Coordinates of C-alpha atoms in Angstrom, one line a residue:
M1 CA 59.5 21.8 46.5
V2 CA 61.4 24.6 43.5
Y3 CA 61.1 28.4 44.1
Y4 CA 63.5 29.5 41.4
R5 CA 62.0 31.6 38.9
T6 CA 63.7 33.1 36.7
T7 CA 64.1 36.7 36.4
S8 CA 64.4 38.1 33.5
A9 CA 62.4 37.6 31.0
A10 CA 59.1 37.7 33.3
C11 CA 60.8 40.4 35.7
G12 CA 57.7 42.7 35.9
K13 CA 55.5 40.1 37.1
A14 CA 57.6 38.2 39.8
P15 CA 57.1 40.7 43.0
Y16 CA 61.3 40.1 43.8
G17 CA 64.3 38.8 41.5
F18 CA 67.4 40.9 40.0
G19 CA 65.3 41.5 37.3
A20 CA 67.3 43.5 34.4
W21 CA 70.5 43.7 36.4
S22 CA 71.2 40.4 35.1
Q23 CA 71.0 40.5 31.6
P24 CA 74.0 40.4 30.0
A25 CA 73.6 43.3 27.5
L26 CA 73.5 45.6 30.1
A27 CA 77.0 44.4 32.3
I28 CA 78.8 44.7 28.7
S29 CA 77.2 47.6 28.0
L30 CA 78.3 49.2 31.5
I31 CA 82.1 48.0 31.1
I32 CA 81.7 49.4 27.6
L33 CA 80.9 52.9 29.1
W34 CA 83.4 52.8 32.2
A35 CA 86.1 51.7 29.9
A36 CA 85.2 54.5 27.5
L37 CA 84.8 57.2 30.4
A38 CA 88.2 56.1 31.9
I39 CA 90.2 57.1 28.0
L40 CA 87.8 60.5 28.0
F41 CA 89.3 61.3 32.0
N42 CA 92.7 59.6 31.0
H43 CA 93.0 62.5 27.9
V44 CA 91.1 65.2 28.6
P45 CA 92.5 66.1 32.5
E46 CA 91.1 69.1 32.4
I47 CA 87.6 68.1 33.6
D48 CA 89.5 67.0 37.1
K49 CA 91.9 69.4 37.1
S50 CA 88.5 72.0 36.6
V51 CA 85.5 70.9 38.9
T52 CA 88.4 70.0 41.9
S53 CA 90.1 74.2 41.3
L54 CA 85.6 74.8 42.7
F55 CA 86.8 73.3 46.0
F56 CA 89.9 74.8 46.4
F57 CA 90.9 78.4 47.4
A58 CA 94.4 79.7 46.9
S59 CA 96.2 81.4 49.6
D60 CA 99.1 83.3 50.3
C61 CA 101.9 81.7 50.7
V62 CA 103.7 81.7 54.2
T63 CA 106.9 81.4 52.0
T64 CA 107.8 82.0 48.5
I65 CA 110.6 78.9 48.1
G66 CA 109.8 78.1 44.4
A67 CA 106.6 78.2 42.6
K68 CA 104.2 76.3 45.2
I69 CA 100.3 76.9 45.3
C70 CA 99.5 76.9 49.3
G71 CA 96.3 76.7 49.5
D72 CA 93.4 74.1 50.8
F73 CA 89.7 72.8 51.0
P74 CA 87.5 74.8 53.0
A75 CA 84.3 72.2 53.0
A76 CA 86.7 69.7 54.5
E77 CA 86.9 71.8 58.0
V78 CA 82.9 71.9 57.7
P79 CA 80.9 70.6 60.9
L80 CA 78.0 69.8 59.6
L81 CA 79.6 67.6 56.1
K82 CA 81.8 66.0 57.9
T83 CA 79.3 64.6 59.9
L84 CA 77.6 64.1 56.6
R85 CA 80.4 62.5 55.6
R86 CA 81.2 60.3 58.3
A87 CA 77.2 58.4 58.4
F88 CA 77.6 58.3 54.8
Y89 CA 81.0 55.9 55.7
A90 CA 79.2 53.8 57.6
L91 CA 75.7 53.5 55.9
P92 CA 77.2 50.2 53.0
I93 CA 78.6 48.5 57.2
V94 CA 74.9 48.8 58.3
A95 CA 73.2 47.8 55.3
A96 CA 75.5 45.2 54.8
S97 CA 74.7 43.8 58.9
V98 CA 71.3 43.6 58.6
I99 CA 71.2 42.2 55.2
V100 CA 73.2 39.4 56.7
T101 CA 71.0 39.1 59.8
I102 CA 68.3 38.9 57.2
A103 CA 70.1 35.5 55.1
L104 CA 71.1 33.9 58.8
R105 CA 67.1 34.2 59.0
D106 CA 66.3 32.9 56.2
L107 CA 68.5 29.9 56.0
A108 CA 67.3 28.6 60.0
S109 CA 63.2 29.3 58.6
G110 CA 64.5 26.5 55.7
L111 CA 64.9 28.8 52.7
R112 CA 67.7 27.7 50.2
W113 CA 69.9 28.8 47.3
S114 CA 67.0 27.9 45.3
H115 CA 65.0 30.7 46.5
E116 CA 65.9 34.6 45.4
R117 CA 66.3 36.3 48.9
I118 CA 68.5 33.7 49.3
R119 CA 70.2 34.4 45.5
I120 CA 69.8 38.1 45.9
S121 CA 71.5 38.0 49.7
T122 CA 74.2 36.3 48.3
V123 CA 75.1 38.0 45.3
A124 CA 75.1 41.4 46.7
L125 CA 77.0 40.7 50.2
I126 CA 79.7 39.5 47.3
T127 CA 79.4 42.1 45.5
L128 CA 80.5 44.5 48.6
A129 CA 83.8 41.9 49.0
V130 CA 84.5 42.1 46.0
G131 CA 83.7 45.1 44.3
P132 CA 84.4 47.7 47.4
G133 CA 86.9 44.7 49.4
L134 CA 88.9 43.2 46.2
L135 CA 89.3 45.7 43.0
V136 CA 89.0 48.6 44.4
N137 CA 90.5 48.7 47.7
A138 CA 92.8 46.0 47.7
F139 CA 93.8 46.5 43.7
M140 CA 93.1 49.5 42.5
K141 CA 93.6 52.2 45.2
E142 CA 97.3 50.4 46.1
F143 CA 98.6 50.1 42.8
I144 CA 97.5 52.0 39.9
G145 CA 99.5 55.0 42.5
R146 CA 97.3 58.4 41.7
P147 CA 98.1 60.8 44.3
R148 CA 95.0 62.3 45.9
P149 CA 94.2 66.4 45.0
A150 CA 95.2 67.8 48.0
N151 CA 98.4 66.3 47.7
A152 CA 98.6 67.1 44.4
L153 CA 101.3 70.4 43.7
L154 CA 98.3 72.2 41.9
F155 CA 96.4 72.3 45.0
G156 CA 98.6 72.8 47.4
G157 CA 100.0 69.2 48.0
E158 CA 103.8 67.9 47.6
Q159 CA 103.0 64.9 44.4
P160 CA 102.4 65.5 40.9
F161 CA 99.2 65.5 38.9
V162 CA 98.7 62.2 37.8
A163 CA 95.4 62.2 34.9
A164 CA 92.6 59.2 36.0
A165 CA 93.3 55.2 34.8
Q166 CA 96.8 55.9 34.6
W167 CA 99.7 54.1 36.6
S168 CA 102.6 55.9 38.2
N169 CA 104.6 55.4 42.1
A170 CA 103.8 58.9 42.8
C171 CA 101.5 57.6 45.3
Q172 CA 102.9 54.1 47.3
H173 CA 99.1 53.9 49.2
N174 CA 95.7 54.1 49.5
C175 CA 96.0 56.5 46.7
S176 CA 93.0 58.2 44.6
F177 CA 92.1 56.2 42.2
V178 CA 89.2 55.6 42.6
S179 CA 87.2 56.3 45.2
G180 CA 86.5 53.9 48.1
E181 CA 83.6 55.8 49.4
A182 CA 82.2 56.0 46.1
A183 CA 82.4 52.0 45.6
G184 CA 81.1 51.7 48.9
I185 CA 77.6 53.8 48.7
A186 CA 76.9 52.3 45.0
W187 CA 77.0 49.1 46.2
L188 CA 73.3 50.7 48.2
I189 CA 71.9 50.0 44.7
C190 CA 72.8 46.2 44.9
L191 CA 70.5 46.3 47.6
L192 CA 67.4 47.1 45.6
P193 CA 65.8 43.7 44.3
L194 CA 65.0 43.0 47.5
W195 CA 62.7 44.6 47.4
P196 CA 59.4 44.2 45.3
H197 CA 59.3 46.4 42.0
E198 CA 57.1 49.4 43.6
V199 CA 59.2 49.8 46.9
R200 CA 62.0 49.6 44.0
R201 CA 60.6 52.7 42.5
R202 CA 60.5 54.6 45.7
L203 CA 64.1 53.9 47.1
A204 CA 65.6 54.7 43.9
L205 CA 66.0 57.8 44.2
P206 CA 66.6 59.1 47.9
I207 CA 69.9 56.5 47.3
M208 CA 71.1 58.4 44.0
V209 CA 70.4 61.4 45.8
I210 CA 73.1 59.7 49.1
I211 CA 74.8 58.7 45.7
I212 CA 75.8 61.7 44.8
V213 CA 76.1 63.7 48.1
T214 CA 79.0 61.2 49.1
D215 CA 80.5 61.8 45.9
V216 CA 80.1 65.2 46.0
L217 CA 81.4 65.5 49.0
R218 CA 84.8 63.5 48.3
V219 CA 85.7 66.1 45.5
A220 CA 85.0 68.8 47.8
F221 CA 87.0 67.6 50.7
G222 CA 90.2 67.4 48.6
R223 CA 90.2 63.3 48.7
H224 CA 89.4 62.5 44.8
Y225 CA 88.6 63.3 41.7
I226 CA 85.5 63.0 39.9
S227 CA 87.1 61.2 37.6
D228 CA 87.7 58.6 40.8
V229 CA 84.1 58.8 42.1
I230 CA 82.2 57.9 38.9
L231 CA 84.9 55.2 38.0
G232 CA 84.4 53.6 41.7
S233 CA 80.9 54.0 41.5
L234 CA 80.7 52.4 37.9
S235 CA 83.1 49.6 39.2
T236 CA 80.7 48.4 41.9
V237 CA 77.7 48.1 39.3
I238 CA 79.6 46.5 36.9
V239 CA 80.6 44.1 39.2
F240 CA 76.8 43.4 40.5
C241 CA 75.4 42.4 37.3
V242 CA 78.6 41.1 36.2
L243 CA 77.9 38.7 39.6
T244 CA 74.2 38.4 38.4
C245 CA 74.5 37.1 35.4
L246 CA 76.3 33.7 35.8
C247 CA 74.4 33.4 38.9
E248 CA 71.1 33.4 36.9
M249 CA 73.1 31.3 34.5
W250 CA 73.9 29.0 37.4
T251 CA 70.6 28.7 38.6
S252 CA 69.0 28.0 35.6
R253 CA 70.6 24.8 35.2
R254 CA 70.9 23.8 38.9
F255 CA 66.8 24.8 38.6
P256 CA 65.8 24.6 35.0
L257 CA 61.7 26.0 35.5
P258 CA 59.2 23.7 34.4
D259 CA 58.4 23.1 31.3
T260 CA 54.5 24.3 31.0
R261 CA 53.8 23.7 27.6
D262 CA 50.8 21.9 26.6
Q263 CA 52.5 18.6 26.5
S264 CA 48.8 16.9 25.0

């Protein structure tokens, strides 16, 4: 029995499915948006500096050697905000564990790749591994070399300020561009196709609130610039869109829909 159902042409009729996420036009548009924002933040670094300065409080330096700027990010010491950050940090891990459990249950019940819930679960988990895992944490944060705000001279650190999307040797490990936590929490968006369409609308708002709060906390704690969190979140969504496009194109060839045209 073939369970495959196209999720792009008639996604409004299907209770589940990738829907608009599997449209190549969306993936291309998001890639262009990511590049445009990267160029903007790179050429107008005052955006990052101005937003970060809202959370940085300068103080008198104990020593007056050189022109060092002293101060800190007080939000990073607020217990409630620290607890909130830890909870949101663990949320993608908990969600991934639940998705794996559901996928294993579905496989045990006999569902296979032709069933859209298996495809959605698989693509979502691969997105988590490829996006926040390989692309962001293993590559961008390790090799682009942008120092975190709290480590920059402008905000009481010892390293130079480096604009977004600019290769640098100023930071050697676990650097600022892009935000791994922003990429991870944005992955929650990739779980929406697992729910019926009417439920997705109710879940979209709280998920967006969680993403925004997580991103703001990373900036308020002096761990990332606004460009880091925005481009980090977009990176995950782009990976998801690309994978859904590839998934549905391959599936449509592997499990072609029956021809429903009148044969008489």
